[in-house]
Amino acid sequence: MIFRIFLFLLLTCLVLLEQVYEDDDCDSVDLRLANFLFITESNKTMTISWRLINQTDCPVAFHLTVVDTELGVVEDVILDDNSTSLASFSPCTEHHLTLRAISKDVEGPNVTAAIWILDRGKYLKHIVMEAPILKTLEVKATSINMTWTLEGNANRCLLKTFHVQGPYVNVTVPLQDLEDKAVVSVQLQSLKPNSMYYFNVTVENSGGVSPATQMAVQTPELSDNRLLW
C-alpha cells in the first residue's frame, strides 16, 4: 500500500515537472514569421498563408490587420490557423497587411505587406463592375426617371460611363465626377405616351463594360403618371 502511494506521488511529480518545463519552453518560443503566401481565389477574394520560421508545439495565435488605404481598417482578427481567406479586397486599391504571432502574453515581431490585386502577378488588375441594380423608378407619359445602385467601394477601378441603350433609347451618363460612387441617376426624355420601351443598362469602368441589366417599361397615357419603385 505504501509502495503504491509512493509510486502515485512520484508519477504526479514527474507530470508536474514536465508541465513546468513545457511552460518554460513556451515562454521563450520563437515567434518570428516567414513572409506571406498569397493566392487569388477570385477577383475580390484572396487566400493568405504564413508559417513560423521555427515550428513549435506551443499554442500560438496570429493577429492579422488589413488596412484599406482609403477606408482604414477593414479586418482586425485573431486567428488560430496559419491561413485565412479575405473577401474585403477592392480592386484598384492598395491594402496593407500586418501579421504577428502571439503566445501567452508574448507578441512576436510584425510582418507587413502592401497588396494590390494583380493580373498574372505583374500588372494591376482592372475588374469590370457587376450589373447595375435598379433602386428607384418613376414612369411618366413622356419620361422615365431612374436611380441605379453600383458596387461603390467594393470596386474602385476608375468609373467611366453609364449606358442605357435600346431600339429607341440611347443615353450615356459620364461618371468621372460622380460624388457618390454607389448611385447613378438617369432620365429618359422625349418618350411617347402609352408605349413599351426595352433597353439594357450597363456601367463601364477601367476594366470594361459590365453585364447588362435588361428593362422593359410601359409609359402611361398623358393623364396617368406613376411612381413604380
mmCIF file of C-alpha atoms in Angstrom:
data_model
loop_
_atom_site.group_PDB
_atom_site.id
_atom_site.type_symbol
_atom_site.label_atom_id
_atom_site.label_comp_id
_atom_site.label_asym_id
_atom_site.label_seq_id
_atom_site.Cartn_x
_atom_site.Cartn_y
_atom_site.Cartn_z
ATOM 1 C CA MET A 1 0.000 0.000 0.000
ATOM 2 C CA ILE A 2 2.811 2.390 0.936
ATOM 3 C CA PHE A 3 4.600 1.479 -2.301
ATOM 4 C CA ARG A 4 1.508 2.337 -4.368
ATOM 5 C CA ILE A 5 1.170 5.703 -2.648
ATOM 6 C CA PHE A 6 4.853 6.409 -3.254
ATOM 7 C CA LEU A 7 4.533 5.442 -6.928
ATOM 8 C CA PHE A 8 1.482 7.675 -7.360
ATOM 9 C CA LEU A 9 3.261 10.650 -5.794
ATOM 10 C CA LEU A 10 6.317 10.059 -7.959
ATOM 11 C CA LEU A 11 4.284 9.980 -11.166
ATOM 12 C CA THR A 12 2.422 13.144 -10.134
ATOM 13 C CA CYS A 13 5.706 14.952 -9.543
ATOM 14 C CA LEU A 14 7.035 13.853 -12.912
ATOM 15 C CA VAL A 15 3.919 15.161 -14.675
ATOM 16 C CA LEU A 16 4.139 18.492 -12.862
ATOM 17 C CA LEU A 17 7.835 18.805 -13.690
ATOM 18 C CA GLU A 18 7.103 18.061 -17.347
ATOM 19 C CA GLN A 19 4.415 20.771 -17.415
ATOM 20 C CA VAL A 20 6.804 23.266 -15.824
ATOM 21 C CA TYR A 21 9.477 22.543 -18.405
ATOM 22 C CA GLU A 22 6.917 22.839 -21.233
ATOM 23 C CA ASP A 23 5.742 26.195 -19.850
ATOM 24 C CA ASP A 24 9.343 27.405 -19.662
ATOM 25 C CA ASP A 25 9.921 26.367 -23.279
ATOM 26 C CA CYS A 26 6.795 28.211 -24.443
ATOM 27 C CA ASP A 27 7.881 31.366 -22.641
ATOM 28 C CA SER A 28 10.851 31.549 -24.974
ATOM 29 C CA VAL A 29 9.174 30.309 -28.168
ATOM 30 C CA ASP A 30 10.450 31.841 -31.411
ATOM 31 C CA LEU A 31 7.545 33.928 -32.769
ATOM 32 C CA ARG A 32 9.258 35.163 -35.902
ATOM 33 C CA LEU A 33 7.176 34.680 -39.050
ATOM 34 C CA ALA A 34 8.131 33.853 -42.599
ATOM 35 C CA ASN A 35 6.613 36.037 -45.321
ATOM 36 C CA PHE A 36 3.021 35.767 -46.566
ATOM 37 C CA LEU A 37 1.968 33.493 -49.411
ATOM 38 C CA PHE A 38 -0.862 34.963 -51.487
ATOM 39 C CA ILE A 39 -3.295 33.063 -53.689
ATOM 40 C CA THR A 40 -6.044 34.969 -55.516
ATOM 41 C CA GLU A 41 -9.252 32.921 -55.436
ATOM 42 C CA SER A 42 -11.406 35.345 -57.421
ATOM 43 C CA ASN A 43 -11.479 38.973 -58.468
ATOM 44 C CA LYS A 44 -12.074 40.159 -54.898
ATOM 45 C CA THR A 45 -11.103 37.267 -52.645
ATOM 46 C CA MET A 46 -7.593 36.278 -51.631
ATOM 47 C CA THR A 47 -6.246 33.444 -49.506
ATOM 48 C CA ILE A 48 -3.130 34.177 -47.492
ATOM 49 C CA SER A 49 -0.995 31.738 -45.539
ATOM 50 C CA TRP A 50 2.112 32.002 -43.402
ATOM 51 C CA ARG A 51 4.347 29.966 -41.102
ATOM 52 C CA LEU A 52 6.670 30.384 -38.188
ATOM 53 C CA ILE A 53 10.335 30.338 -39.113
ATOM 54 C CA ASN A 54 10.838 27.718 -36.405
ATOM 55 C CA GLN A 55 7.863 25.422 -35.860
ATOM 56 C CA THR A 56 6.714 24.769 -32.299
ATOM 57 C CA ASP A 57 4.243 22.628 -30.369
ATOM 58 C CA CYS A 58 3.403 25.553 -28.101
ATOM 59 C CA PRO A 59 -0.036 27.189 -28.524
ATOM 60 C CA VAL A 60 0.310 30.125 -30.914
ATOM 61 C CA ALA A 61 -2.325 32.511 -32.287
ATOM 62 C CA PHE A 62 -1.965 35.129 -35.012
ATOM 63 C CA HIS A 63 -3.128 38.752 -35.067
ATOM 64 C CA LEU A 64 -3.974 39.938 -38.591
ATOM 65 C CA THR A 65 -4.852 43.517 -39.534
ATOM 66 C CA VAL A 66 -5.857 44.653 -43.032
ATOM 67 C CA VAL A 67 -5.897 48.385 -43.792
ATOM 68 C CA ASP A 68 -7.582 49.818 -46.880
ATOM 69 C CA THR A 69 -5.669 52.978 -47.830
ATOM 70 C CA GLU A 70 -8.956 54.834 -48.391
ATOM 71 C CA LEU A 71 -11.317 53.287 -45.829
ATOM 72 C CA GLY A 72 -8.952 52.423 -42.988
ATOM 73 C CA VAL A 73 -9.036 49.133 -41.067
ATOM 74 C CA VAL A 74 -11.297 46.572 -42.770
ATOM 75 C CA GLU A 75 -10.090 43.433 -40.930
ATOM 76 C CA ASP A 76 -8.731 43.043 -37.392
ATOM 77 C CA VAL A 77 -8.885 39.423 -36.259
ATOM 78 C CA ILE A 78 -7.175 36.842 -34.049
ATOM 79 C CA LEU A 79 -6.664 33.523 -35.851
ATOM 80 C CA ASP A 80 -5.710 30.056 -34.638
ATOM 81 C CA ASP A 81 -4.818 28.720 -38.085
ATOM 82 C CA ASN A 82 -1.935 29.772 -40.296
ATOM 83 C CA SER A 83 -4.135 30.719 -43.256
ATOM 84 C CA THR A 84 -7.317 32.653 -43.946
ATOM 85 C CA SER A 85 -9.495 33.803 -46.826
ATOM 86 C CA LEU A 86 -10.180 37.525 -47.127
ATOM 87 C CA ALA A 87 -13.074 38.934 -49.144
ATOM 88 C CA SER A 88 -12.553 42.582 -48.231
ATOM 89 C CA PHE A 89 -10.230 43.497 -51.087
ATOM 90 C CA SER A 90 -11.350 46.182 -53.524
ATOM 91 C CA PRO A 91 -9.800 46.082 -56.992
ATOM 92 C CA CYS A 92 -7.567 49.021 -57.962
ATOM 93 C CA THR A 93 -6.938 49.879 -54.292
ATOM 94 C CA GLU A 94 -3.843 49.336 -52.175
ATOM 95 C CA HIS A 95 -4.150 47.370 -48.939
ATOM 96 C CA HIS A 96 -1.632 46.960 -46.125
ATOM 97 C CA LEU A 97 -1.443 43.726 -44.130
ATOM 98 C CA THR A 98 0.172 43.368 -40.721
ATOM 99 C CA LEU A 99 0.589 39.990 -39.037
ATOM 100 C CA ARG A 100 2.243 38.878 -35.815
ATOM 101 C CA ALA A 101 2.296 35.687 -33.778
ATOM 102 C CA ILE A 102 1.111 35.624 -30.153
ATOM 103 C CA SER A 103 1.921 33.069 -27.450
ATOM 104 C CA LYS A 104 0.525 33.712 -23.985
ATOM 105 C CA ASP A 105 1.295 37.379 -23.289
ATOM 106 C CA VAL A 106 4.237 37.496 -25.685
ATOM 107 C CA GLU A 107 3.862 39.074 -29.132
ATOM 108 C CA GLY A 108 6.262 38.404 -31.961
ATOM 109 C CA PRO A 109 7.596 40.920 -34.498
ATOM 110 C CA ASN A 110 5.301 42.236 -37.232
ATOM 111 C CA VAL A 111 5.399 41.033 -40.809
ATOM 112 C CA THR A 112 3.910 43.580 -43.227
ATOM 113 C CA ALA A 113 2.985 43.638 -46.893
ATOM 114 C CA ALA A 114 1.383 46.066 -49.349
ATOM 115 C CA ILE A 115 -1.152 44.281 -51.549
ATOM 116 C CA TRP A 116 -2.799 45.034 -54.873
ATOM 117 C CA ILE A 117 -4.959 42.585 -56.811
ATOM 118 C CA LEU A 118 -2.750 41.850 -59.801
ATOM 119 C CA ASP A 119 -3.251 40.212 -63.176
ATOM 120 C CA ARG A 120 -0.855 37.252 -63.593
ATOM 121 C CA GLY A 121 1.146 38.559 -60.659
ATOM 122 C CA LYS A 122 2.558 41.510 -62.606
ATOM 123 C CA TYR A 123 0.018 44.147 -63.563
ATOM 124 C CA LEU A 124 -2.762 45.956 -61.729
ATOM 125 C CA LYS A 125 -5.958 44.046 -62.421
ATOM 126 C CA HIS A 126 -8.837 46.248 -63.591
ATOM 127 C CA ILE A 127 -12.090 44.406 -62.917
ATOM 128 C CA VAL A 128 -15.436 45.182 -64.528
ATOM 129 C CA MET A 129 -18.344 46.202 -62.338
ATOM 130 C CA GLU A 130 -21.237 43.908 -61.576
ATOM 131 C CA ALA A 131 -24.506 44.623 -63.381
ATOM 132 C CA PRO A 132 -26.297 47.762 -62.096
ATOM 133 C CA ILE A 133 -29.235 47.208 -59.735
ATOM 134 C CA LEU A 134 -32.413 49.270 -60.071
ATOM 135 C CA LYS A 135 -33.078 51.382 -56.976
ATOM 136 C CA THR A 136 -35.981 53.687 -57.921
ATOM 137 C CA LEU A 137 -38.210 54.003 -60.982
ATOM 138 C CA GLU A 138 -40.634 56.819 -61.813
ATOM 139 C CA VAL A 139 -42.566 56.489 -65.072
ATOM 140 C CA LYS A 140 -44.349 59.414 -66.732
ATOM 141 C CA ALA A 141 -46.079 59.679 -70.078
ATOM 142 C CA THR A 142 -43.038 61.161 -71.833
ATOM 143 C CA SER A 143 -40.153 60.408 -69.459
ATOM 144 C CA ILE A 144 -38.648 57.778 -67.182
ATOM 145 C CA ASN A 145 -36.607 58.707 -64.098
ATOM 146 C CA MET A 146 -34.377 56.034 -62.579
ATOM 147 C CA THR A 147 -31.676 55.653 -59.958
ATOM 148 C CA TRP A 148 -29.289 52.724 -60.058
ATOM 149 C CA THR A 149 -27.032 51.162 -57.453
ATOM 150 C CA LEU A 150 -23.415 50.382 -58.340
ATOM 151 C CA GLU A 151 -20.760 48.484 -56.372
ATOM 152 C CA GLY A 152 -19.313 51.622 -54.797
ATOM 153 C CA ASN A 153 -16.345 50.890 -52.536
ATOM 154 C CA ALA A 154 -16.417 47.194 -53.412
ATOM 155 C CA ASN A 155 -14.853 48.034 -56.779
ATOM 156 C CA ARG A 156 -12.841 51.234 -57.017
ATOM 157 C CA CYS A 157 -11.488 50.839 -60.518
ATOM 158 C CA LEU A 158 -11.990 54.116 -62.407
ATOM 159 C CA LEU A 159 -15.622 54.727 -63.385
ATOM 160 C CA LYS A 160 -16.172 55.978 -66.933
ATOM 161 C CA THR A 161 -19.754 55.960 -68.226
ATOM 162 C CA PHE A 162 -23.254 54.665 -67.543
ATOM 163 C CA HIS A 163 -25.227 53.430 -70.565
ATOM 164 C CA VAL A 164 -28.942 52.990 -71.228
ATOM 165 C CA GLN A 165 -29.366 51.538 -74.714
ATOM 166 C CA GLY A 166 -32.298 50.128 -76.643
ATOM 167 C CA PRO A 167 -34.095 50.348 -80.001
ATOM 168 C CA TYR A 168 -35.474 53.829 -79.229
ATOM 169 C CA VAL A 169 -33.287 54.797 -76.270
ATOM 170 C CA ASN A 170 -29.610 55.761 -76.181
ATOM 171 C CA VAL A 171 -28.383 57.687 -73.141
ATOM 172 C CA THR A 172 -24.827 57.899 -71.796
ATOM 173 C CA VAL A 173 -24.004 59.477 -68.424
ATOM 174 C CA PRO A 174 -20.353 60.427 -67.659
ATOM 175 C CA LEU A 175 -19.262 59.143 -64.241
ATOM 176 C CA GLN A 176 -15.776 60.590 -63.753
ATOM 177 C CA ASP A 177 -17.043 63.352 -61.437
ATOM 178 C CA LEU A 178 -19.694 61.276 -59.663
ATOM 179 C CA GLU A 179 -19.656 62.148 -55.939
ATOM 180 C CA ASP A 180 -21.469 59.060 -54.658
ATOM 181 C CA LYS A 181 -19.786 56.178 -56.472
ATOM 182 C CA ALA A 182 -22.613 53.834 -55.488
ATOM 183 C CA VAL A 183 -25.638 55.630 -57.012
ATOM 184 C CA VAL A 184 -26.379 56.935 -60.520
ATOM 185 C CA SER A 185 -29.437 58.928 -61.605
ATOM 186 C CA VAL A 186 -30.593 58.933 -65.217
ATOM 187 C CA GLN A 187 -33.580 60.374 -67.061
ATOM 188 C CA LEU A 188 -35.050 59.255 -70.374
ATOM 189 C CA GLN A 189 -36.901 62.094 -72.075
ATOM 190 C CA SER A 190 -38.982 62.773 -75.202
ATOM 191 C CA LEU A 191 -40.725 59.407 -74.975
ATOM 192 C CA LYS A 192 -44.102 58.544 -76.446
ATOM 193 C CA PRO A 193 -47.122 58.029 -74.172
ATOM 194 C CA ASN A 194 -48.617 54.556 -73.920
ATOM 195 C CA SER A 195 -45.536 52.902 -75.419
ATOM 196 C CA MET A 196 -43.306 49.988 -74.432
ATOM 197 C CA TYR A 197 -39.558 50.607 -74.176
ATOM 198 C CA TYR A 198 -36.901 47.928 -73.972
ATOM 199 C CA PHE A 199 -33.329 48.760 -73.011
ATOM 200 C CA ASN A 200 -30.119 47.402 -71.498
ATOM 201 C CA VAL A 201 -28.364 49.165 -68.626
ATOM 202 C CA THR A 202 -24.585 48.824 -68.180
ATOM 203 C CA VAL A 203 -21.752 50.619 -66.422
ATOM 204 C CA GLU A 204 -18.244 50.980 -67.823
ATOM 205 C CA ASN A 205 -15.069 51.332 -65.778
ATOM 206 C CA SER A 206 -11.370 50.872 -66.474
ATOM 207 C CA GLY A 207 -11.925 47.112 -66.536
ATOM 208 C CA GLY A 208 -14.531 47.227 -69.296
ATOM 209 C CA VAL A 209 -18.313 47.128 -69.651
ATOM 210 C CA SER A 210 -20.391 45.334 -67.023
ATOM 211 C CA PRO A 211 -23.032 42.685 -67.694
ATOM 212 C CA ALA A 212 -26.339 44.262 -68.685
ATOM 213 C CA THR A 213 -29.495 44.647 -66.649
ATOM 214 C CA GLN A 214 -32.465 44.317 -69.012
ATOM 215 C CA MET A 215 -35.512 46.528 -68.597
ATOM 216 C CA ALA A 216 -38.971 46.750 -70.182
ATOM 217 C CA VAL A 217 -41.075 49.774 -69.194
ATOM 218 C CA GLN A 218 -44.522 50.843 -70.393
ATOM 219 C CA THR A 219 -45.217 54.591 -70.423
ATOM 220 C CA PRO A 220 -48.755 55.570 -69.361
ATOM 221 C CA GLU A 221 -51.269 57.813 -71.052
ATOM 222 C CA LEU A 222 -50.682 61.553 -70.687
ATOM 223 C CA SER A 223 -53.072 61.777 -67.732
ATOM 224 C CA ASP A 224 -51.540 58.870 -65.796
ATOM 225 C CA ASN A 225 -48.088 59.344 -64.243
ATOM 226 C CA ARG A 226 -46.820 56.586 -61.967
ATOM 227 C CA LEU A 227 -44.173 56.006 -59.325
ATOM 228 C CA LEU A 228 -43.415 52.305 -59.733
ATOM 229 C CA TRP A 229 -40.453 51.725 -57.457
#
